[in-house]
Amino acid sequence: MTKKIHLIAAARPNFMKIAPLWRAMSGGSDLLDPVLIHTGQHYDKNMSDVFFEDLGLPAPDVHLGVGGGSHAQQTAGVLLKYEDLCLQQRPDLVLVVGDVNATMATSLVAAKLHIPVAHVEAGLRSRDRTMPEEINRLMTDAIADLLFTPSPDADANLLGEGVAAGKIHLVGNIMIDSLVRSIEKARDLGAFKAFGVQSGEFGVVTLHRPSNVDDPATLEKIFNVLTAVPMPLLFPVHPRTRAVMERNDLVARCGLDASQVQLIEPLGYYQFMNLVLHSRMILTDSGGLQEETTYLGIPCLTMRPNTERPVTIEQGTNELATVETLADQVQRIVEGKWKQGRIPDLWDGRTAPRIVKVLEDYLA
Ligand code: UD1
């Protein structure tokens, strides 16, 4: 008899983590029957649908349509709707990825219904509880039955919190599975050319963390530093950031000039990775980009005081940055003095089959 696995997808960074797992289960496992659940946390076409198309995912089997709102609204909406679904469908296991609100909410529903929970990307810790993601990570890991980790630091964090060693499985980085599969096609697209920049001579910016973008004064300081970067920058603007910019008229206030900082719409997976692959450097507060740049050996400046992904600094091409340090760091990149980095162990594009093997043994 097959085992019904709910794969939970909610927000943009989830989709590239779910896709390889869906593929490994639907094509490569006689035991596991994946059911794709979209909670609706991200809903714009270019924040959601386009990723399903690019990543070869079918339309979700169930769309909960919870949408945006405050943390409590999002979490409560998922709790109510997902509990109903679980009671109807009784999955044999719920698999969640990452650290978004739906990760935590769906885990909580499943745990209370005594349905096993598997968390992929478990054990990451920034030790910064002002980040909503840190709360989501701590809560999900506390109630998950299987914890799939990307790197040994995550194992150490979990063991330090008292998680039983038998629940922890070091399997590598699931996001890299999607990257490895897409890299050639993404590199060959001409997406970056539409913005009038040359390969290897521009930077890519992404900013969406509440700590960077919710306070317009903070965002203004960051923009003022960006305008001084000595290379063109392409900046696909997240809806959260766009809203703050528009409310505060920041483009005019900061004198953002399109020849220096091009503000563009959020891009699909292939188009965005095309920009990354042809860029000279990345300036970001994203978690996933710290990992993707480490895999690709591209200099990454992370505009945050901490990271839950220290391996990208210790082994990869990532450094933390502030508005005070950014100019010097960019200068080192321009002068070719950036560290080389190496690809962490098990970031090899084969994490999904490793997870499937553990799940099959667990559920057999
Ligand atoms: C969420 C995740 C964050 C992740 C990020 C990736 C949490 C707590 N945060 O943050 O970890 O890095 O997604 O993007 O789960 N909006 C739209 N259209 C969309 C999606 C969002 O307009 O398709 C707007 C809405 O106004 C929404 C706001 O953006 O209220 C913020 O979206 P939300 O999902 O609450 O948080 P993110 O900042 O996207």
Short mmCIF file of C-alpha atoms and ligand atoms in Angstrom, two decimals:
data_model
loop_
_atom_site.label_atom_id
_atom_site.label_comp_id
_atom_site.label_asym_id
_atom_site.label_seq_id
_atom_site.Cartn_x
_atom_site.Cartn_y
_atom_site.Cartn_z
CA MET A 1 0.00 0.00 0.00
CA THR A 2 1.29 3.47 -0.87
CA LYS A 3 1.79 6.18 1.74
CA LYS A 4 0.22 9.59 1.20
CA ILE A 5 2.73 12.40 1.72
CA HIS A 6 1.55 16.00 1.95
CA LEU A 7 4.21 18.29 0.46
CA ILE A 8 3.60 21.81 1.80
CA ALA A 9 4.41 24.77 -0.44
CA ALA A 10 3.48 28.30 0.59
CA ALA A 11 5.92 31.01 -0.36
CA ARG A 12 8.46 31.64 -3.11
CA PRO A 13 11.51 30.02 -1.49
CA ASN A 14 9.54 26.83 -0.83
CA PHE A 15 8.90 25.97 -4.45
CA MET A 16 12.49 25.13 -5.44
CA LYS A 17 12.75 22.94 -2.34
CA ILE A 18 9.50 21.05 -2.95
CA ALA A 19 10.06 20.45 -6.70
CA PRO A 20 12.92 17.91 -6.41
CA LEU A 21 11.07 16.06 -3.63
CA TRP A 22 7.87 15.87 -5.68
CA ARG A 23 9.90 14.55 -8.63
CA ALA A 24 11.79 11.98 -6.55
CA MET A 25 8.56 10.72 -5.03
CA SER A 26 6.31 10.70 -8.07
CA GLY A 27 8.91 9.22 -10.40
CA GLY A 28 11.21 7.27 -8.14
CA SER A 29 9.27 5.75 -5.27
CA ASP A 30 6.76 2.90 -5.32
CA LEU A 31 5.84 3.60 -1.71
CA LEU A 32 5.43 7.39 -1.50
CA ASP A 33 2.45 9.13 -3.09
CA PRO A 34 3.00 12.92 -3.02
CA VAL A 35 0.08 15.33 -2.67
CA LEU A 36 1.01 18.94 -3.38
CA ILE A 37 -0.58 21.48 -1.01
CA HIS A 38 -0.28 25.24 -1.63
CA THR A 39 -1.34 27.33 1.36
CA GLY A 40 -1.48 30.52 -0.73
CA GLN A 41 0.95 32.62 1.37
CA HIS A 42 2.41 33.92 -1.90
CA TYR A 43 -0.17 34.43 -4.60
CA ASP A 44 1.03 36.82 -7.35
CA LYS A 45 1.72 35.04 -10.64
CA ASN A 46 5.40 35.99 -10.57
CA MET A 47 5.78 35.01 -6.90
CA SER A 48 4.12 31.61 -7.31
CA ASP A 49 2.66 30.23 -10.60
CA VAL A 50 5.73 31.02 -12.65
CA PHE A 51 7.84 28.91 -10.28
CA PHE A 52 5.53 25.93 -10.69
CA GLU A 53 5.92 26.24 -14.47
CA ASP A 54 9.70 26.77 -14.41
CA LEU A 55 10.32 23.95 -11.96
CA GLY A 56 8.11 21.47 -13.79
CA LEU A 57 5.65 21.16 -10.92
CA PRO A 58 2.00 20.34 -11.67
CA ALA A 59 -0.71 22.66 -10.35
CA PRO A 60 -1.20 22.03 -6.61
CA ASP A 61 -3.58 19.19 -5.74
CA VAL A 62 -5.09 21.47 -3.09
CA HIS A 63 -4.88 25.27 -2.79
CA LEU A 64 -5.90 26.53 0.63
CA GLY A 65 -6.07 30.15 -0.55
CA VAL A 66 -5.08 31.61 2.82
CA GLY A 67 -3.22 34.61 1.33
CA GLY A 68 -1.39 37.42 3.13
CA GLY A 69 -2.03 39.29 6.35
CA SER A 70 -0.41 39.67 9.75
CA HIS A 71 1.52 36.75 11.22
CA ALA A 72 -1.44 35.76 13.38
CA GLN A 73 -3.86 36.02 10.46
CA GLN A 74 -1.65 33.92 8.19
CA THR A 75 -0.93 31.33 10.87
CA ALA A 76 -4.52 31.07 12.08
CA GLY A 77 -5.83 30.84 8.51
CA VAL A 78 -3.56 27.91 7.75
CA LEU A 79 -4.32 26.20 11.08
CA LEU A 80 -8.05 26.23 10.40
CA LYS A 81 -7.99 25.25 6.74
CA TYR A 82 -5.19 22.73 6.95
CA GLU A 83 -6.76 20.95 9.92
CA ASP A 84 -9.92 20.40 7.88
CA LEU A 85 -7.87 19.01 5.00
CA CYS A 86 -5.86 16.68 7.23
CA LEU A 87 -9.03 15.34 8.81
CA GLN A 88 -10.46 14.64 5.35
CA GLN A 89 -7.33 13.21 3.76
CA ARG A 90 -5.44 11.68 6.71
CA PRO A 91 -1.94 11.82 5.14
CA ASP A 92 0.64 9.30 6.39
CA LEU A 93 3.25 12.06 6.73
CA VAL A 94 3.46 15.83 6.30
CA LEU A 95 6.66 17.20 4.79
CA VAL A 96 7.47 20.87 5.34
CA VAL A 97 10.43 22.90 4.09
CA GLY A 98 12.20 26.05 5.22
CA ASP A 99 11.01 28.56 7.77
CA VAL A 100 7.96 30.46 6.53
CA ASN A 101 4.76 30.89 8.54
CA ALA A 102 3.03 28.00 6.77
CA THR A 103 5.94 25.67 7.64
CA MET A 104 5.23 26.17 11.31
CA ALA A 105 1.43 26.26 11.04
CA THR A 106 1.06 23.05 9.04
CA SER A 107 3.56 21.24 11.31
CA LEU A 108 1.51 22.20 14.33
CA VAL A 109 -1.72 20.91 12.78
CA ALA A 110 -0.11 17.60 11.85
CA ALA A 111 1.60 17.07 15.20
CA LYS A 112 -1.68 17.62 17.08
CA LEU A 113 -3.37 15.04 14.84
CA HIS A 114 -0.52 12.58 15.49
CA ILE A 115 0.59 12.67 11.86
CA PRO A 116 4.38 12.42 11.53
CA VAL A 117 6.12 15.63 10.42
CA ALA A 118 9.34 15.76 8.39
CA HIS A 119 11.18 19.11 8.27
CA VAL A 120 13.59 19.70 5.41
CA GLU A 121 16.19 22.41 6.14
CA ALA A 122 15.98 21.70 9.87
CA GLY A 123 18.42 22.96 12.48
CA LEU A 124 19.39 26.33 10.99
CA ARG A 125 19.66 29.02 13.67
CA SER A 126 20.42 32.73 13.48
CA ARG A 127 19.94 33.02 17.27
CA ASP A 128 18.02 36.20 16.46
CA ARG A 129 14.47 35.87 17.76
CA THR A 130 13.42 39.18 16.25
CA MET A 131 13.31 37.29 12.93
CA PRO A 132 9.91 35.65 12.40
CA GLU A 133 11.72 32.82 10.59
CA GLU A 134 13.76 31.98 13.70
CA ILE A 135 10.56 31.47 15.68
CA ASN A 136 9.19 29.29 12.86
CA ARG A 137 12.41 27.24 12.77
CA LEU A 138 12.48 26.67 16.53
CA MET A 139 8.83 25.69 16.75
CA THR A 140 8.88 23.39 13.72
CA ASP A 141 12.01 21.57 14.83
CA ALA A 142 10.64 21.13 18.34
CA ILE A 143 7.67 19.10 17.07
CA ALA A 144 9.05 17.42 13.93
CA ASP A 145 9.63 13.66 13.91
CA LEU A 146 12.25 13.64 11.17
CA LEU A 147 14.75 16.47 10.84
CA PHE A 148 16.62 16.70 7.53
CA THR A 149 19.63 18.98 7.83
CA PRO A 150 21.75 20.69 5.14
CA SER A 151 25.06 20.95 7.04
CA PRO A 152 26.74 19.72 10.25
CA ASP A 153 26.19 23.02 12.10
CA ALA A 154 22.45 22.31 11.92
CA ASP A 155 22.96 18.86 13.48
CA ALA A 156 24.97 20.46 16.28
CA ASN A 157 22.23 23.04 16.92
CA LEU A 158 19.55 20.35 17.16
CA LEU A 159 21.62 18.11 19.41
CA GLY A 160 22.31 21.13 21.62
CA GLU A 161 18.55 21.68 21.95
CA GLY A 162 18.05 18.09 23.06
CA VAL A 163 16.70 16.59 19.83
CA ALA A 164 17.32 12.84 19.77
CA ALA A 165 20.18 11.95 17.39
CA GLY A 166 18.05 9.25 15.74
CA LYS A 167 15.64 11.87 14.38
CA ILE A 168 18.37 13.89 12.64
CA HIS A 169 19.46 13.07 9.09
CA LEU A 170 22.23 15.05 7.41
CA VAL A 171 21.14 14.94 3.76
CA GLY A 172 22.57 18.11 2.18
CA ASN A 173 20.94 21.14 0.64
CA ILE A 174 17.66 20.51 -1.18
CA MET A 175 17.69 23.91 -2.95
CA ILE A 176 20.88 22.91 -4.75
CA ASP A 177 18.98 19.99 -6.34
CA SER A 178 16.84 22.51 -8.24
CA LEU A 179 19.85 24.65 -9.09
CA VAL A 180 21.88 21.75 -10.48
CA ARG A 181 18.96 20.68 -12.64
CA SER A 182 18.39 24.18 -14.02
CA ILE A 183 21.85 25.64 -14.34
CA GLU A 184 22.55 25.03 -18.02
CA LYS A 185 19.17 26.19 -19.23
CA ALA A 186 19.29 29.25 -16.95
CA ARG A 187 22.80 30.21 -18.10
CA ASP A 188 21.84 30.05 -21.78
CA LEU A 189 18.82 32.36 -21.50
CA GLY A 190 19.45 35.95 -22.53
CA ALA A 191 17.39 37.45 -19.69
CA PHE A 192 20.13 39.80 -18.41
CA LYS A 193 20.57 41.33 -21.88
CA ALA A 194 17.10 42.89 -21.70
CA PHE A 195 18.47 45.23 -19.03
CA GLY A 196 21.34 46.55 -21.13
CA VAL A 197 24.13 45.10 -18.95
CA GLN A 198 27.16 42.97 -19.85
CA SER A 199 27.83 39.49 -18.47
CA GLY A 200 30.08 39.70 -15.39
CA GLU A 201 29.76 43.46 -15.08
CA PHE A 202 26.66 43.99 -12.96
CA GLY A 203 25.33 43.19 -9.50
CA VAL A 204 21.96 41.77 -8.45
CA VAL A 205 20.14 43.13 -5.39
CA THR A 206 17.29 41.52 -3.43
CA LEU A 207 15.91 42.95 -0.19
CA HIS A 208 12.77 41.89 1.63
CA ARG A 209 13.55 41.23 5.31
CA PRO A 210 11.32 43.26 7.63
CA SER A 211 14.45 44.47 9.47
CA ASN A 212 15.75 46.06 6.24
CA VAL A 213 12.64 47.20 4.45
CA ASP A 214 9.78 47.88 6.87
CA ASP A 215 11.34 51.07 8.29
CA PRO A 216 11.67 53.55 5.41
CA ALA A 217 14.60 55.31 7.12
CA THR A 218 16.59 52.05 7.12
CA LEU A 219 15.69 51.33 3.51
CA GLU A 220 16.68 54.85 2.53
CA LYS A 221 20.13 54.37 4.08
CA ILE A 222 20.60 51.15 2.11
CA PHE A 223 19.53 52.84 -1.13
CA ASN A 224 21.95 55.67 -0.51
CA VAL A 225 24.78 53.14 -0.33
CA LEU A 226 23.57 51.29 -3.43
CA THR A 227 23.70 54.44 -5.54
CA ALA A 228 27.45 54.64 -4.82
CA VAL A 229 28.26 51.08 -5.98
CA PRO A 230 30.59 51.34 -9.01
CA MET A 231 28.67 48.94 -11.28
CA PRO A 232 25.10 48.75 -12.57
CA LEU A 233 22.68 46.96 -10.24
CA LEU A 234 19.54 45.02 -11.17
CA PHE A 235 17.00 44.96 -8.36
CA PRO A 236 13.87 42.77 -8.71
CA VAL A 237 11.68 44.37 -6.06
CA HIS A 238 9.73 42.13 -3.66
CA PRO A 239 6.09 43.27 -3.14
CA ARG A 240 6.76 43.98 0.53
CA THR A 241 9.65 46.30 -0.38
CA ARG A 242 7.75 47.88 -3.27
CA ALA A 243 4.90 48.85 -0.92
CA VAL A 244 7.25 50.66 1.49
CA MET A 245 9.04 52.40 -1.39
CA GLU A 246 5.82 53.65 -2.91
CA ARG A 247 4.29 54.80 0.37
CA ASN A 248 7.39 56.85 1.12
CA ASP A 249 8.30 57.98 -2.38
CA LEU A 250 11.79 56.54 -1.88
CA VAL A 251 12.81 56.45 -5.55
CA ALA A 252 12.65 60.24 -5.74
CA ARG A 253 13.91 60.82 -2.20
CA CYS A 254 17.00 58.68 -2.75
CA GLY A 255 17.59 59.90 -6.29
CA LEU A 256 17.60 56.31 -7.56
CA ASP A 257 18.77 56.51 -11.14
CA ALA A 258 17.85 53.66 -13.52
CA SER A 259 21.29 53.72 -15.14
CA GLN A 260 22.75 52.78 -11.73
CA VAL A 261 19.96 50.85 -9.94
CA GLN A 262 17.32 49.32 -12.22
CA LEU A 263 14.15 48.49 -10.32
CA ILE A 264 12.45 45.53 -11.99
CA GLU A 265 9.54 43.21 -11.29
CA PRO A 266 10.14 39.91 -9.44
CA LEU A 267 11.35 37.30 -11.94
CA GLY A 268 10.68 33.61 -12.46
CA TYR A 269 13.21 31.00 -11.43
CA TYR A 270 15.07 30.61 -14.72
CA GLN A 271 15.14 34.32 -15.49
CA PHE A 272 16.36 35.20 -12.03
CA MET A 273 19.03 32.49 -12.02
CA ASN A 274 20.16 33.78 -15.42
CA LEU A 275 20.84 37.16 -13.81
CA VAL A 276 22.64 35.52 -10.89
CA LEU A 277 24.78 33.29 -13.12
CA HIS A 278 25.96 36.27 -15.18
CA SER A 279 26.42 38.65 -12.26
CA ARG A 280 29.64 39.88 -10.69
CA MET A 281 28.18 39.95 -7.19
CA ILE A 282 24.95 39.57 -5.22
CA LEU A 283 23.73 41.94 -2.54
CA THR A 284 20.89 40.38 -0.59
CA ASP A 285 19.11 39.55 2.63
CA SER A 286 17.72 36.27 1.27
CA GLY A 287 18.60 32.94 2.86
CA GLY A 288 18.51 30.92 -0.34
CA LEU A 289 20.76 33.26 -2.29
CA GLN A 290 23.51 32.92 0.31
CA GLU A 291 23.48 29.21 -0.48
CA GLU A 292 23.11 29.47 -4.25
CA THR A 293 26.04 31.90 -4.51
CA THR A 294 28.16 29.60 -2.36
CA TYR A 295 27.45 26.76 -4.76
CA LEU A 296 28.20 28.97 -7.77
CA GLY A 297 31.28 30.69 -6.28
CA ILE A 298 29.79 34.17 -6.77
CA PRO A 299 30.61 36.87 -4.17
CA CYS A 300 27.61 37.47 -1.89
CA LEU A 301 27.09 40.39 0.48
CA THR A 302 24.37 39.63 3.00
CA MET A 303 22.76 42.76 4.43
CA ARG A 304 22.06 41.30 7.87
CA PRO A 305 23.74 41.27 11.29
CA ASN A 306 23.65 37.44 11.40
CA THR A 307 22.90 34.39 9.33
CA GLU A 308 21.35 31.01 10.07
CA ARG A 309 23.59 29.68 7.28
CA PRO A 310 27.13 30.15 8.70
CA VAL A 311 28.52 27.49 6.37
CA THR A 312 28.14 29.99 3.51
CA ILE A 313 30.58 32.29 5.31
CA GLU A 314 32.95 29.63 6.67
CA GLN A 315 33.18 27.62 3.44
CA GLY A 316 31.43 29.69 0.79
CA THR A 317 31.61 33.12 -0.81
CA ASN A 318 29.32 34.96 1.59
CA GLU A 319 30.08 37.84 4.00
CA LEU A 320 27.73 39.79 6.24
CA ALA A 321 27.49 43.48 5.38
CA THR A 322 26.18 46.75 6.79
CA VAL A 323 25.69 50.16 5.22
CA GLU A 324 29.01 51.09 6.85
CA THR A 325 31.04 48.15 5.47
CA LEU A 326 29.45 47.73 2.06
CA ALA A 327 31.59 50.14 0.05
CA ASP A 328 34.88 48.50 1.14
CA GLN A 329 33.50 45.02 0.48
CA VAL A 330 32.35 45.97 -3.02
CA GLN A 331 35.78 47.43 -3.66
CA ARG A 332 37.41 44.09 -2.77
CA ILE A 333 35.09 42.33 -5.19
CA VAL A 334 35.85 44.82 -7.96
CA GLU A 335 39.60 44.36 -7.36
CA GLY A 336 39.25 40.56 -7.55
CA LYS A 337 40.29 40.13 -3.91
CA TRP A 338 37.25 38.11 -2.79
CA LYS A 339 37.63 34.66 -1.24
CA GLN A 340 37.21 31.62 -3.51
CA GLY A 341 35.13 29.37 -1.26
CA ARG A 342 34.24 25.70 -1.71
CA ILE A 343 31.00 23.77 -2.12
CA PRO A 344 29.90 22.26 1.23
CA ASP A 345 29.65 18.47 1.46
CA LEU A 346 26.42 16.92 0.17
CA TRP A 347 25.39 20.06 -1.76
CA ASP A 348 25.50 17.90 -4.84
CA GLY A 349 22.01 17.86 -6.40
CA ARG A 350 21.15 14.48 -4.86
CA THR A 351 19.52 15.50 -1.60
CA ALA A 352 15.95 14.59 -2.63
CA PRO A 353 16.71 10.89 -3.28
CA ARG A 354 18.51 10.73 0.09
CA ILE A 355 15.41 12.13 1.81
CA VAL A 356 13.12 9.73 -0.05
CA LYS A 357 15.23 6.77 1.09
CA VAL A 358 14.93 7.82 4.76
CA LEU A 359 11.16 8.38 4.40
CA GLU A 360 10.69 4.97 2.77
CA ASP A 361 12.55 3.24 5.60
CA TYR A 362 10.58 5.24 8.20
CA LEU A 363 7.16 4.51 6.68
CA ALA A 364 7.74 0.94 5.49
C1 UD1 B 1 7.97 35.49 3.43
C2 UD1 B 1 8.65 34.66 4.52
C3 UD1 B 1 10.16 34.83 4.41
C4 UD1 B 1 10.65 34.54 3.02
C5 UD1 B 1 9.87 35.38 2.03
C6 UD1 B 1 10.30 35.12 0.61
C7 UD1 B 1 7.49 34.42 6.66
C8 UD1 B 1 7.42 34.89 8.06
N1 UD1 B 1 8.27 35.12 5.85
O1 UD1 B 1 8.22 36.84 3.68
O2 UD1 B 1 10.79 33.96 5.32
O3 UD1 B 1 12.02 34.82 2.94
O4 UD1 B 1 8.47 35.09 2.17
O5 UD1 B 1 9.67 35.99 -0.28
O6 UD1 B 1 6.84 33.45 6.32
N2 UD1 B 1 2.81 40.01 -1.22
C9 UD1 B 1 2.23 40.23 -2.44
N3 UD1 B 1 2.17 39.18 -3.31
C10 UD1 B 1 2.66 37.96 -3.03
C11 UD1 B 1 3.26 37.74 -1.78
C12 UD1 B 1 3.33 38.78 -0.87
O7 UD1 B 1 1.79 41.32 -2.75
O8 UD1 B 1 2.55 37.07 -3.88
C13 UD1 B 1 2.88 41.15 -0.27
C14 UD1 B 1 1.69 41.19 0.66
O9 UD1 B 1 1.38 42.52 0.90
C15 UD1 B 1 2.21 40.60 1.94
C16 UD1 B 1 3.66 41.07 1.91
O10 UD1 B 1 4.03 41.04 0.52
O11 UD1 B 1 1.51 41.02 3.04
C17 UD1 B 1 4.58 40.19 2.68
O12 UD1 B 1 4.36 38.83 2.33
P1 UD1 B 1 4.56 37.69 3.46
O13 UD1 B 1 4.36 36.35 2.85
O14 UD1 B 1 3.76 38.05 4.66
O15 UD1 B 1 6.05 37.89 3.88
P2 UD1 B 1 7.36 37.97 2.98
O16 UD1 B 1 8.01 39.26 3.31
O17 UD1 B 1 7.09 37.64 1.56
#
